[in-house]
Tab-separated table of C-alpha atoms and ligand atoms in Angstrom:
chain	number	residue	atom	x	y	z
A	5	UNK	CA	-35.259	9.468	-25.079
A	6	UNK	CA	-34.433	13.418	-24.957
A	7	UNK	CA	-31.718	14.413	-22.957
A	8	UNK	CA	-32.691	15.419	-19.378
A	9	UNK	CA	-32.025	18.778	-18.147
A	10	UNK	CA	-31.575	20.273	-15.119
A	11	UNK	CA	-34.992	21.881	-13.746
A	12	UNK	CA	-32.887	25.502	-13.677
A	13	UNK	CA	-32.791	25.566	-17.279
A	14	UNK	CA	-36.479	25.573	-17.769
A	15	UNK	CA	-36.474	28.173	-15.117
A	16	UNK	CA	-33.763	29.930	-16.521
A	17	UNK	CA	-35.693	33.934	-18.624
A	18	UNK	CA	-34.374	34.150	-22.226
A	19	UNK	CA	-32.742	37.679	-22.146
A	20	UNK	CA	-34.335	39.581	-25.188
A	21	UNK	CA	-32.260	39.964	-28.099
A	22	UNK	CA	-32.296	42.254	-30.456
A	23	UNK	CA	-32.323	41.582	-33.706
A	24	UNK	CA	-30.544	42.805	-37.052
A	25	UNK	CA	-26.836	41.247	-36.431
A	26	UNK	CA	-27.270	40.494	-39.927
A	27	UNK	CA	-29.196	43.537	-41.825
A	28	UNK	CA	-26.961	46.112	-44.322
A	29	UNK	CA	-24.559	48.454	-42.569
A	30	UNK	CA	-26.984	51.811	-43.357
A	31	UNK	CA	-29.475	50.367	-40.662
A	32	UNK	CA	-29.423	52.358	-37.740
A	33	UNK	CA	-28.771	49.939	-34.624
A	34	UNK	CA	-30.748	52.058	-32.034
A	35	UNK	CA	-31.798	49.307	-30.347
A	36	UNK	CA	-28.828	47.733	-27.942
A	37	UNK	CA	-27.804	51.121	-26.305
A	38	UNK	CA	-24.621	50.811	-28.230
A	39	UNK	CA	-21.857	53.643	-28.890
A	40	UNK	CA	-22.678	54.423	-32.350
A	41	UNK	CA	-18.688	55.397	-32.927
A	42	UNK	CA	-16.125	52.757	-33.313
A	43	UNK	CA	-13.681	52.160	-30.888
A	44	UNK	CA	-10.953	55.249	-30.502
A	45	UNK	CA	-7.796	54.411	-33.488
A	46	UNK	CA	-5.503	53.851	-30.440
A	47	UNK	CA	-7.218	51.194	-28.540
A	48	UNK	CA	-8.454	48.821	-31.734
A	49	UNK	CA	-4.763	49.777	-32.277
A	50	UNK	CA	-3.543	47.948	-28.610
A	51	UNK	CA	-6.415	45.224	-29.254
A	52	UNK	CA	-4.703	44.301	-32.799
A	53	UNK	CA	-1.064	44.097	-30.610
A	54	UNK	CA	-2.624	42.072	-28.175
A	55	UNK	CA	-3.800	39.783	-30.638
A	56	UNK	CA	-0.203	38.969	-31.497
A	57	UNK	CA	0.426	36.791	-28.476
A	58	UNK	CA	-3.045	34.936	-28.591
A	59	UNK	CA	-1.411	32.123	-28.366
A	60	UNK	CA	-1.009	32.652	-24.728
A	61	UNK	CA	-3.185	32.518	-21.935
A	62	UNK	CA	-4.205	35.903	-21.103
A	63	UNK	CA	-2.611	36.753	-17.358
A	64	UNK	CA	-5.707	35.235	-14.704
A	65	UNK	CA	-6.069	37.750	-12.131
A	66	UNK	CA	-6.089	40.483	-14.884
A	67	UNK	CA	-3.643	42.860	-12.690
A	68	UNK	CA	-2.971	45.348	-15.484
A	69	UNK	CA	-6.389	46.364	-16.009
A	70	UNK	CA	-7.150	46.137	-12.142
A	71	UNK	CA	-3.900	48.284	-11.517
A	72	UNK	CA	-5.187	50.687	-14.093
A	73	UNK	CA	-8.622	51.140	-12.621
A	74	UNK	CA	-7.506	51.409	-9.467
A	75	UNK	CA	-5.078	54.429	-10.732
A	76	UNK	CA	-8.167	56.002	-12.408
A	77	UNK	CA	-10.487	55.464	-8.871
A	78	UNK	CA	-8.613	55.267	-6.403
A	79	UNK	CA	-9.544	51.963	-5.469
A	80	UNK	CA	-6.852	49.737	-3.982
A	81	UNK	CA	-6.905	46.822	-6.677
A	82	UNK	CA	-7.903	43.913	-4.186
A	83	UNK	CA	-11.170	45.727	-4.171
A	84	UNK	CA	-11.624	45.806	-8.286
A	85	UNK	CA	-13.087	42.780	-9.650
A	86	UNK	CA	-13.165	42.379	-13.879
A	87	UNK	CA	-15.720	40.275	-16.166
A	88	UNK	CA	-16.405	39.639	-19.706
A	89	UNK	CA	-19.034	42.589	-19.596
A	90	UNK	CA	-20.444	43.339	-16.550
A	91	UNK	CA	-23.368	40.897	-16.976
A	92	UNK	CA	-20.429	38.159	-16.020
A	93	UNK	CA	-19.982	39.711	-12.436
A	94	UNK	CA	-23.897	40.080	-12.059
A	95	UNK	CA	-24.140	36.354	-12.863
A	96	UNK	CA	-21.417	35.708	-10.587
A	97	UNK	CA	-22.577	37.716	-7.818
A	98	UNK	CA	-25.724	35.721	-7.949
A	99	UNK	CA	-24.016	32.753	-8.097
A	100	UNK	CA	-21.958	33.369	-4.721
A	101	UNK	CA	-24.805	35.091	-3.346
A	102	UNK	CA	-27.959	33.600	-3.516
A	103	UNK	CA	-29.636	30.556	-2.052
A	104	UNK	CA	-32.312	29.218	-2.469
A	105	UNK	CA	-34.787	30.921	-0.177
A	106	UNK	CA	-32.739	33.990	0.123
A	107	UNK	CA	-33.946	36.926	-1.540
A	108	UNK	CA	-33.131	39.565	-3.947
A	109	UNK	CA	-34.499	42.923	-4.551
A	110	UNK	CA	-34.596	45.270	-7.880
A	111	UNK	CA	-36.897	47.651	-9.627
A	112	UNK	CA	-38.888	47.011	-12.536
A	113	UNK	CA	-39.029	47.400	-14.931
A	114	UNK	CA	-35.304	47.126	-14.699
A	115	UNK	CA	-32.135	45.430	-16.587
A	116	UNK	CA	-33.558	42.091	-18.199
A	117	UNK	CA	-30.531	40.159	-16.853
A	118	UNK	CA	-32.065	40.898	-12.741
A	119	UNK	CA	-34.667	38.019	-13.679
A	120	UNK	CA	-32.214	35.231	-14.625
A	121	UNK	CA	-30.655	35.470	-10.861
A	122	UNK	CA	-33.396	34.439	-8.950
A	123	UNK	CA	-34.230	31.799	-11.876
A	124	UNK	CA	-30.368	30.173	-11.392
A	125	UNK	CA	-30.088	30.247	-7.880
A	126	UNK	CA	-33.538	29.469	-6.558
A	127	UNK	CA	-33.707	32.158	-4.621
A	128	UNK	CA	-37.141	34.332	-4.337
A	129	UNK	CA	-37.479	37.513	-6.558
A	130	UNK	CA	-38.580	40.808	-5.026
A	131	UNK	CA	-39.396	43.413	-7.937
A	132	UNK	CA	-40.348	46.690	-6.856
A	133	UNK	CA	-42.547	48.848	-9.419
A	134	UNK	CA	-40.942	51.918	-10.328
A	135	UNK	CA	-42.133	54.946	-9.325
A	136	UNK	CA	-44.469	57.560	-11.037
A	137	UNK	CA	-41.596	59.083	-12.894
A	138	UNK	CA	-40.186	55.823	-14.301
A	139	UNK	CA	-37.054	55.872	-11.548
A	140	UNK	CA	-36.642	53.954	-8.306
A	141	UNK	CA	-39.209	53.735	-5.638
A	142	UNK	CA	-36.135	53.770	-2.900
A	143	UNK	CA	-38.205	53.571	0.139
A	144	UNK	CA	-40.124	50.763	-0.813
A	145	UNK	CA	-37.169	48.825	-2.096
A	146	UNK	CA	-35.981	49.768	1.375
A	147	UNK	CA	-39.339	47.977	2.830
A	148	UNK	CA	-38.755	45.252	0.800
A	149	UNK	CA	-35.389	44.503	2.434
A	150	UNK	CA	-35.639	42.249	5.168
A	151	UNK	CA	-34.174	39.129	7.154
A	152	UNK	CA	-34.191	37.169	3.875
A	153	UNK	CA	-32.860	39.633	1.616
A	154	UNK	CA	-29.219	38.808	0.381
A	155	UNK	CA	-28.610	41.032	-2.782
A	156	UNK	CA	-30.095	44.597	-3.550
A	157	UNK	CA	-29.555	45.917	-7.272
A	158	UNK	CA	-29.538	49.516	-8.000
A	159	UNK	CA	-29.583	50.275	-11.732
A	160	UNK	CA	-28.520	54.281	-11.890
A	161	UNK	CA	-29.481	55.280	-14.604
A	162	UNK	CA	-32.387	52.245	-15.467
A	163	UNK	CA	-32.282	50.797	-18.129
A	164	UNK	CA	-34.566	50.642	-19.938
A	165	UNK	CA	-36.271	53.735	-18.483
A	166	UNK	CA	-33.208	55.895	-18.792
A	167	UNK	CA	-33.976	57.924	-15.321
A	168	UNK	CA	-31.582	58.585	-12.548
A	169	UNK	CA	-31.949	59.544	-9.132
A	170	UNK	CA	-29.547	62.006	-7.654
A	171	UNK	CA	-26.240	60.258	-5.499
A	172	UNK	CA	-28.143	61.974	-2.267
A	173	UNK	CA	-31.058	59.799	-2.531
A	174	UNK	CA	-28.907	56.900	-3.205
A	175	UNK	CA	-26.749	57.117	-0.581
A	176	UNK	CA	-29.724	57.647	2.175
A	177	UNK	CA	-30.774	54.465	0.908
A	178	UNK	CA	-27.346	52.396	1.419
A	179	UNK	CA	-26.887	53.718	4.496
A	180	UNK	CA	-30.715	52.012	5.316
A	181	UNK	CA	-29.451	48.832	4.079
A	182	UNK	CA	-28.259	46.128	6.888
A	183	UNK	CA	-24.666	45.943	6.409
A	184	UNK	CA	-24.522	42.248	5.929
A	185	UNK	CA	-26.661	42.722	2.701
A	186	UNK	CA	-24.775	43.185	-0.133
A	187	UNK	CA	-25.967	46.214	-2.654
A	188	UNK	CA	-24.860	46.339	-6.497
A	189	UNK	CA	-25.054	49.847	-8.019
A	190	UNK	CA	-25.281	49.169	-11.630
A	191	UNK	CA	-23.501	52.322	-12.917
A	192	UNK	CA	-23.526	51.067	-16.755
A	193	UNK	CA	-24.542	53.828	-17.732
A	194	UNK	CA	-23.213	56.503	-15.483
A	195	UNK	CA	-20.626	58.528	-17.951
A	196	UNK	CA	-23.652	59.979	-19.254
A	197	UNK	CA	-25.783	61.141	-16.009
A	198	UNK	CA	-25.192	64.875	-15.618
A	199	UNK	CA	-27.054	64.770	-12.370
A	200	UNK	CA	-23.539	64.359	-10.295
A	201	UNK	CA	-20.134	63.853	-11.079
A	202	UNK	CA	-19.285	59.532	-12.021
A	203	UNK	CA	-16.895	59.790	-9.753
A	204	UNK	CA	-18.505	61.011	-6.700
A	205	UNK	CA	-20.160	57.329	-5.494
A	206	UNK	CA	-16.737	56.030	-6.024
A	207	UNK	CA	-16.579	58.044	-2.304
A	208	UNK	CA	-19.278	56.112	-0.737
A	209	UNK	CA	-17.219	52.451	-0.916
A	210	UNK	CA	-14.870	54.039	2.030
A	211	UNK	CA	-18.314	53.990	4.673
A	212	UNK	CA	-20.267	50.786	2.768
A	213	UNK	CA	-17.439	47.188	2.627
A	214	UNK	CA	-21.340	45.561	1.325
A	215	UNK	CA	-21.475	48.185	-1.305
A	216	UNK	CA	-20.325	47.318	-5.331
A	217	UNK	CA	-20.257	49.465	-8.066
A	218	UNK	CA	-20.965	47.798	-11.402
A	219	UNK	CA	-19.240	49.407	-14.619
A	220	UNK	CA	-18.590	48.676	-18.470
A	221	UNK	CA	-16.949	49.700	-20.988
A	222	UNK	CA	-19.033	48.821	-23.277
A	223	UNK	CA	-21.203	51.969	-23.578
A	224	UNK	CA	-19.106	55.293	-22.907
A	225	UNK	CA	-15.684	53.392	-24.322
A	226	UNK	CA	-17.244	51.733	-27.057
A	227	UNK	CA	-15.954	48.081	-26.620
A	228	UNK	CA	-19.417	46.510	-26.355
A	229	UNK	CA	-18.120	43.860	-28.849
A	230	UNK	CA	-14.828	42.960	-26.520
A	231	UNK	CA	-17.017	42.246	-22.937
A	232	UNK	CA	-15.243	44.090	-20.545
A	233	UNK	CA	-17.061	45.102	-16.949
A	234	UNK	CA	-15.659	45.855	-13.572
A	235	UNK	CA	-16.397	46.301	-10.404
A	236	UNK	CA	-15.422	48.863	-7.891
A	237	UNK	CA	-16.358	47.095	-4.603
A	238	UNK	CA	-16.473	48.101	-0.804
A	239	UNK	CA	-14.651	44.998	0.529
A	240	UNK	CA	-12.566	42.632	-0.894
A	241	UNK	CA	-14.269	39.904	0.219
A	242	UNK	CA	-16.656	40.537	-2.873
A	243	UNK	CA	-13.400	40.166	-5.174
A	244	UNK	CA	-12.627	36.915	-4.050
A	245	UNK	CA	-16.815	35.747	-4.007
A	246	UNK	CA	-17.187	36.187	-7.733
A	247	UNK	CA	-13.720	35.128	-8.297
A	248	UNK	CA	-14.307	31.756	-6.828
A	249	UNK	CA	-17.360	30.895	-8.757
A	250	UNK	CA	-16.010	31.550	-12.651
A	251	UNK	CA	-13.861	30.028	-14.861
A	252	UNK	CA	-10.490	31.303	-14.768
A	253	UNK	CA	-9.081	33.543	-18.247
A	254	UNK	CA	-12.258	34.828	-17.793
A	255	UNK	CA	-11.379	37.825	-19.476
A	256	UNK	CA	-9.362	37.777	-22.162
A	257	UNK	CA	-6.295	39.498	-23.600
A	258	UNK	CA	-7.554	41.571	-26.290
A	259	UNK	CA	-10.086	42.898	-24.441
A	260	UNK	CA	-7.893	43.820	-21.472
A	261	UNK	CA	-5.153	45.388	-23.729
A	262	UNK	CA	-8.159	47.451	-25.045
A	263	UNK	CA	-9.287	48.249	-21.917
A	264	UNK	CA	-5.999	49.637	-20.409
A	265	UNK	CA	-5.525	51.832	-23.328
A	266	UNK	CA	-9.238	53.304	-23.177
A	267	UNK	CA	-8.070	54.595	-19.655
A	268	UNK	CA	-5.412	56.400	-21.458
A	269	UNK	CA	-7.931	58.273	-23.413
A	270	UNK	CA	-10.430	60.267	-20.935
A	271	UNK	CA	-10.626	63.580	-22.921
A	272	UNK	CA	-11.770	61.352	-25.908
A	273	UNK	CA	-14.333	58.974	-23.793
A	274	UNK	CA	-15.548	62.927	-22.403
A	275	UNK	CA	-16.055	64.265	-26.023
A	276	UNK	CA	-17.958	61.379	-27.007
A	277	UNK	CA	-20.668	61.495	-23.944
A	278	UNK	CA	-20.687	65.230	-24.615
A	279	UNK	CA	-21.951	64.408	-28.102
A	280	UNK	CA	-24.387	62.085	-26.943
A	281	UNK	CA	-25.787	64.747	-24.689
A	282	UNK	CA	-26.372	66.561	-27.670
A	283	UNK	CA	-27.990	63.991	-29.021
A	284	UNK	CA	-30.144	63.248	-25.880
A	285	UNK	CA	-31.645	66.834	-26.565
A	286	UNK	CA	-32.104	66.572	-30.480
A	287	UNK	CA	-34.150	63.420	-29.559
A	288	UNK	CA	-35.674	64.881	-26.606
A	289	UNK	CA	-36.761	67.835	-28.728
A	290	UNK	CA	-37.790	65.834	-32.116
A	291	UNK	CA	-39.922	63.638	-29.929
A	292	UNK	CA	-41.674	66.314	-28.321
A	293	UNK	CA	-42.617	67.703	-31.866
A	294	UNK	CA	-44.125	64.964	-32.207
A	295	UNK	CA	-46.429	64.882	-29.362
A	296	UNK	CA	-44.457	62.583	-27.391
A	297	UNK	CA	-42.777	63.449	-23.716
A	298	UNK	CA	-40.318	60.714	-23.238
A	299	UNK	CA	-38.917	60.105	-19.595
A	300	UNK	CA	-36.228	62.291	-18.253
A	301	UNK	CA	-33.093	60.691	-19.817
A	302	UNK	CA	-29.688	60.471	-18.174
A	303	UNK	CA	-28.528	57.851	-20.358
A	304	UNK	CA	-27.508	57.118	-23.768
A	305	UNK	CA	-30.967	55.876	-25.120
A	306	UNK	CA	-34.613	57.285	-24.449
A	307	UNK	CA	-37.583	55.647	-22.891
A	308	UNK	CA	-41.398	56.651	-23.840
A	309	UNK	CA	-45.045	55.350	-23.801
A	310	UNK	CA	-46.565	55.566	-27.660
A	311	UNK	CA	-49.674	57.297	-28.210
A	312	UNK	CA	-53.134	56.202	-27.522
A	313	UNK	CA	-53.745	53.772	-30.190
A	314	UNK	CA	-50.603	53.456	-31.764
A	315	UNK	CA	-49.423	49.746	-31.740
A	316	UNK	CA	-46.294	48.680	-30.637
A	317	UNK	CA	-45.412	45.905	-32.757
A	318	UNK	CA	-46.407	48.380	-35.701
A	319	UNK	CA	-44.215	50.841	-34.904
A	320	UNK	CA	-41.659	48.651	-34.431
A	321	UNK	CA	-42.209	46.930	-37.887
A	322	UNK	CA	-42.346	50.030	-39.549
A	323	UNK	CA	-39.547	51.682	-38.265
A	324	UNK	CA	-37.221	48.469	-38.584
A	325	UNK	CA	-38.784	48.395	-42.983
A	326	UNK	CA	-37.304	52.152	-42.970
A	327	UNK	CA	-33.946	51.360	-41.939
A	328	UNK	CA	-34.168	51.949	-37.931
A	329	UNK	CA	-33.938	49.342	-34.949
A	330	UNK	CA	-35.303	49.889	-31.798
A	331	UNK	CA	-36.567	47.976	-28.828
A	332	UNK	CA	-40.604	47.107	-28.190
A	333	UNK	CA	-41.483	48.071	-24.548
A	334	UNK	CA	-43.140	44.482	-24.138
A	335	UNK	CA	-39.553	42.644	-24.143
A	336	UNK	CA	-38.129	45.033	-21.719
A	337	UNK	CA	-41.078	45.035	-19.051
A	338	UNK	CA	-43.800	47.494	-20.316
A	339	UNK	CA	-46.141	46.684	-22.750
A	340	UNK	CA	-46.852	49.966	-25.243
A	341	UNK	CA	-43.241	51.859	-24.653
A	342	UNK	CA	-40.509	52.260	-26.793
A	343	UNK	CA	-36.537	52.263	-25.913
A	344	UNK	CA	-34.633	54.165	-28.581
A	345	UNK	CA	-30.373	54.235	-28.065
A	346	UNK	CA	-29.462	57.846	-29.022
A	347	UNK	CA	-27.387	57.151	-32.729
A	348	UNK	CA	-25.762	59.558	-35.136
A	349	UNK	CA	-27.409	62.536	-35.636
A	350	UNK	CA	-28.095	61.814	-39.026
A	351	UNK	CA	-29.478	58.310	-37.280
A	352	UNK	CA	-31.397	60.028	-34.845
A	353	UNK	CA	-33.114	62.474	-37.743
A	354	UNK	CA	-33.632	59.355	-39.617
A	355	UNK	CA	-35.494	57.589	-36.441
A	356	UNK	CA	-37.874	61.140	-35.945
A	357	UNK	CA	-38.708	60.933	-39.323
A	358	UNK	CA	-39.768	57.580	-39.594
A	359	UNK	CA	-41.798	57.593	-36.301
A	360	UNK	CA	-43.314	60.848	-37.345
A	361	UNK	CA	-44.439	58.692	-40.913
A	362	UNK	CA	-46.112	55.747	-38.542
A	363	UNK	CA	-47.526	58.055	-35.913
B	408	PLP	C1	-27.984	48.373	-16.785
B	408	PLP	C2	-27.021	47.492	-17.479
B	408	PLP	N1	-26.114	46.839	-16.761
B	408	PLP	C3	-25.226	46.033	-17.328
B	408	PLP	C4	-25.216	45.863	-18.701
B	408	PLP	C5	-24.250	44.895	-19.265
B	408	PLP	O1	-23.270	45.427	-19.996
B	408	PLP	P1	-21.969	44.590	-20.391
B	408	PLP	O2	-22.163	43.157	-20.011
B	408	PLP	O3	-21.849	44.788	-21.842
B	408	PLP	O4	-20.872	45.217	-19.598
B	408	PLP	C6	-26.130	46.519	-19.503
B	408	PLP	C7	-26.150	46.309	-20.943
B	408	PLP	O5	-26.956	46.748	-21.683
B	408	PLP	C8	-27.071	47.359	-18.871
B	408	PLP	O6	-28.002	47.999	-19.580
């Protein structure tokens, strides 16, 4: 007899991975929204020190890290929460959120992790289609909230559409949001919106205890490998929530000594988005040379239907045989679009090149 499972695991999305964890270094890895620089000299330099003491549990409630964020926001540290990535506190909150019955509402095509919280918990999915311009349709999400409604995710910039709506628009819609429902903000990608300053929703936690901010360092800073995400959260009620349901050491030592180091190094983090701006408009530009007019990027990776009769799987295939990885639309939500992660600039020449060959 096969083992039995829980019913939840059948349930339970597969997220999509990409592939090529195993191809020659010259491929170009556009296809995880990755930094394409390694991590700043000084903080592999405090992860290697940090190393040195593995043989100790790494501290549990993670109070450097939280003291240091809290220093950099201005967030009293009771209201920081930390995960291994920020996909471990999204997990969490839907583990200490969501019933089944209860409901949660998010865009889509959105993050591909939103799925597996409704699948885990039982509770009942509400995905609002984005609107025309590939970014949140606010006031229906804000329909969509009701009696039932538990959780609300925000994903500013979307991934994988790239758009962002303006901090105005966003905070019109907390403020519409019954207080007793709580609202994620997934800011992964926020170092590299130019609409308004990273900081500035930091502001709105002071008027909204149900509101949490949701932030990585594993785009801007680099550390995608090390799983570090926080959250900058309204109350601290929300600390405690996701606290309760994990493991404890839940993230470890390395990756915090990393982490408190890539605070130290701001003007470094800035230089690096400011070069992937740069790239955002060599992309923006080479794709519409070729015809294309991908949506309105304020991330670190571009979003954009193929032309009529070009096949996605093709292109895909094609571009992966001349050395460049990227994701198929189909995985992430929409069937025909393709999500490219800005690289190098020799990366991103490499990528034009090769779609211009297929197109
Ligand atoms: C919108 C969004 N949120 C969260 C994450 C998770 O990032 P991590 O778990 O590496 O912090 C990602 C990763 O791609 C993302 O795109």
């Amino acid at each position: 007899m096969p083992i039995e499972y829980s019913a939840r695991v059948a349930r339970l999305p597969d997220y999509p991975l990409a592939g090529g964890y195993s191809l020659p270094d010259d491929v170009a890895m556009l296809a995880s929204n990755e930094s394409p620089w390694p991590p700043i000299p000084a903080v592999a330099e405090a992860a290697a020190r940090a190393a040195t003491t593995a043989n100790r549990y790494p501290d549990p409630t993670n109070s450097a890290l939280r003291e240091a964020l809290s220093r950099r926001y201005g967030v009293p540290a009771t209201r920081i929460a930390v995960g291994n990535g920020s996909v471990d506190l999204l997990m969490a909150a839907g583990e200490a959120l969501l019933d089944p019955g209860a409901e949660l509402v998010y865009a889509w095509p959105a993050f591909s992790v939103y799925p597996h919280l409704p699948a885990a918990s039982g509770a009942t999915a509400v995905a609002v289609p984005l609107d025309a311009r590939q970014r949140h349709d606010l006031d229906a999400m804000a329909s969509e909230t009701t009696v039932a409604t538990r959780l609300v995710i925000v994903c500013n910039p979307n991934n994988p559409t790239s758009t962002a709506l303006p901090l105005a628009d966003i905070a019109a819609f907390v403020a519409r949001v019954p207080p007793e429902v709580a609202i994620i903000l997934d800011e992964a990608y926020c170092e590299f919106n130019l609409l308004d300053d990273p900081d500035a929703s930091v502001e709105l936690l002071e008027q909204h205890p149900n509101l949490v901010l949701l932030r990585t360092f594993s785009k801007a800073y680099g550390l995608a490998a090390l799983r570090v995400g926080y959250a900058l959260c309204g109350s601290e009620s929300f600390v405690r929530a996701v606290h309760q349901v994990r493991q404890p050491f839940v993230v470890n030592a390395v990756a915090t000594a990393a982490a408190v180091e890539a605070l130290e190094h701001g003007d470094a983090v800035a230089e690096r988005v400011e070069r992937t701006v740069a790239a955002r408009l060599q992309m923006d530009q080479g794709l519409r040379a070729l015809g294309i007019v991908p949506a309105e990027s304020q991330a670190n990776f571009g979003w954009f239907d193929l032309p009529e009769g070009a096949e996605e799987d093709a292109v895909v295939g094609g571009l992966r045989e001349r050395g460049v990885l990227v994701r198929a639309g189909r995985a992430l939500g929409r069937e025909g679009a393709l999500r490219v992660t800005y690289g190098t600039t020799e990366q991103n020449r490499r990528f034009l090149a090769a779609l211009g060959e297929l197109l």
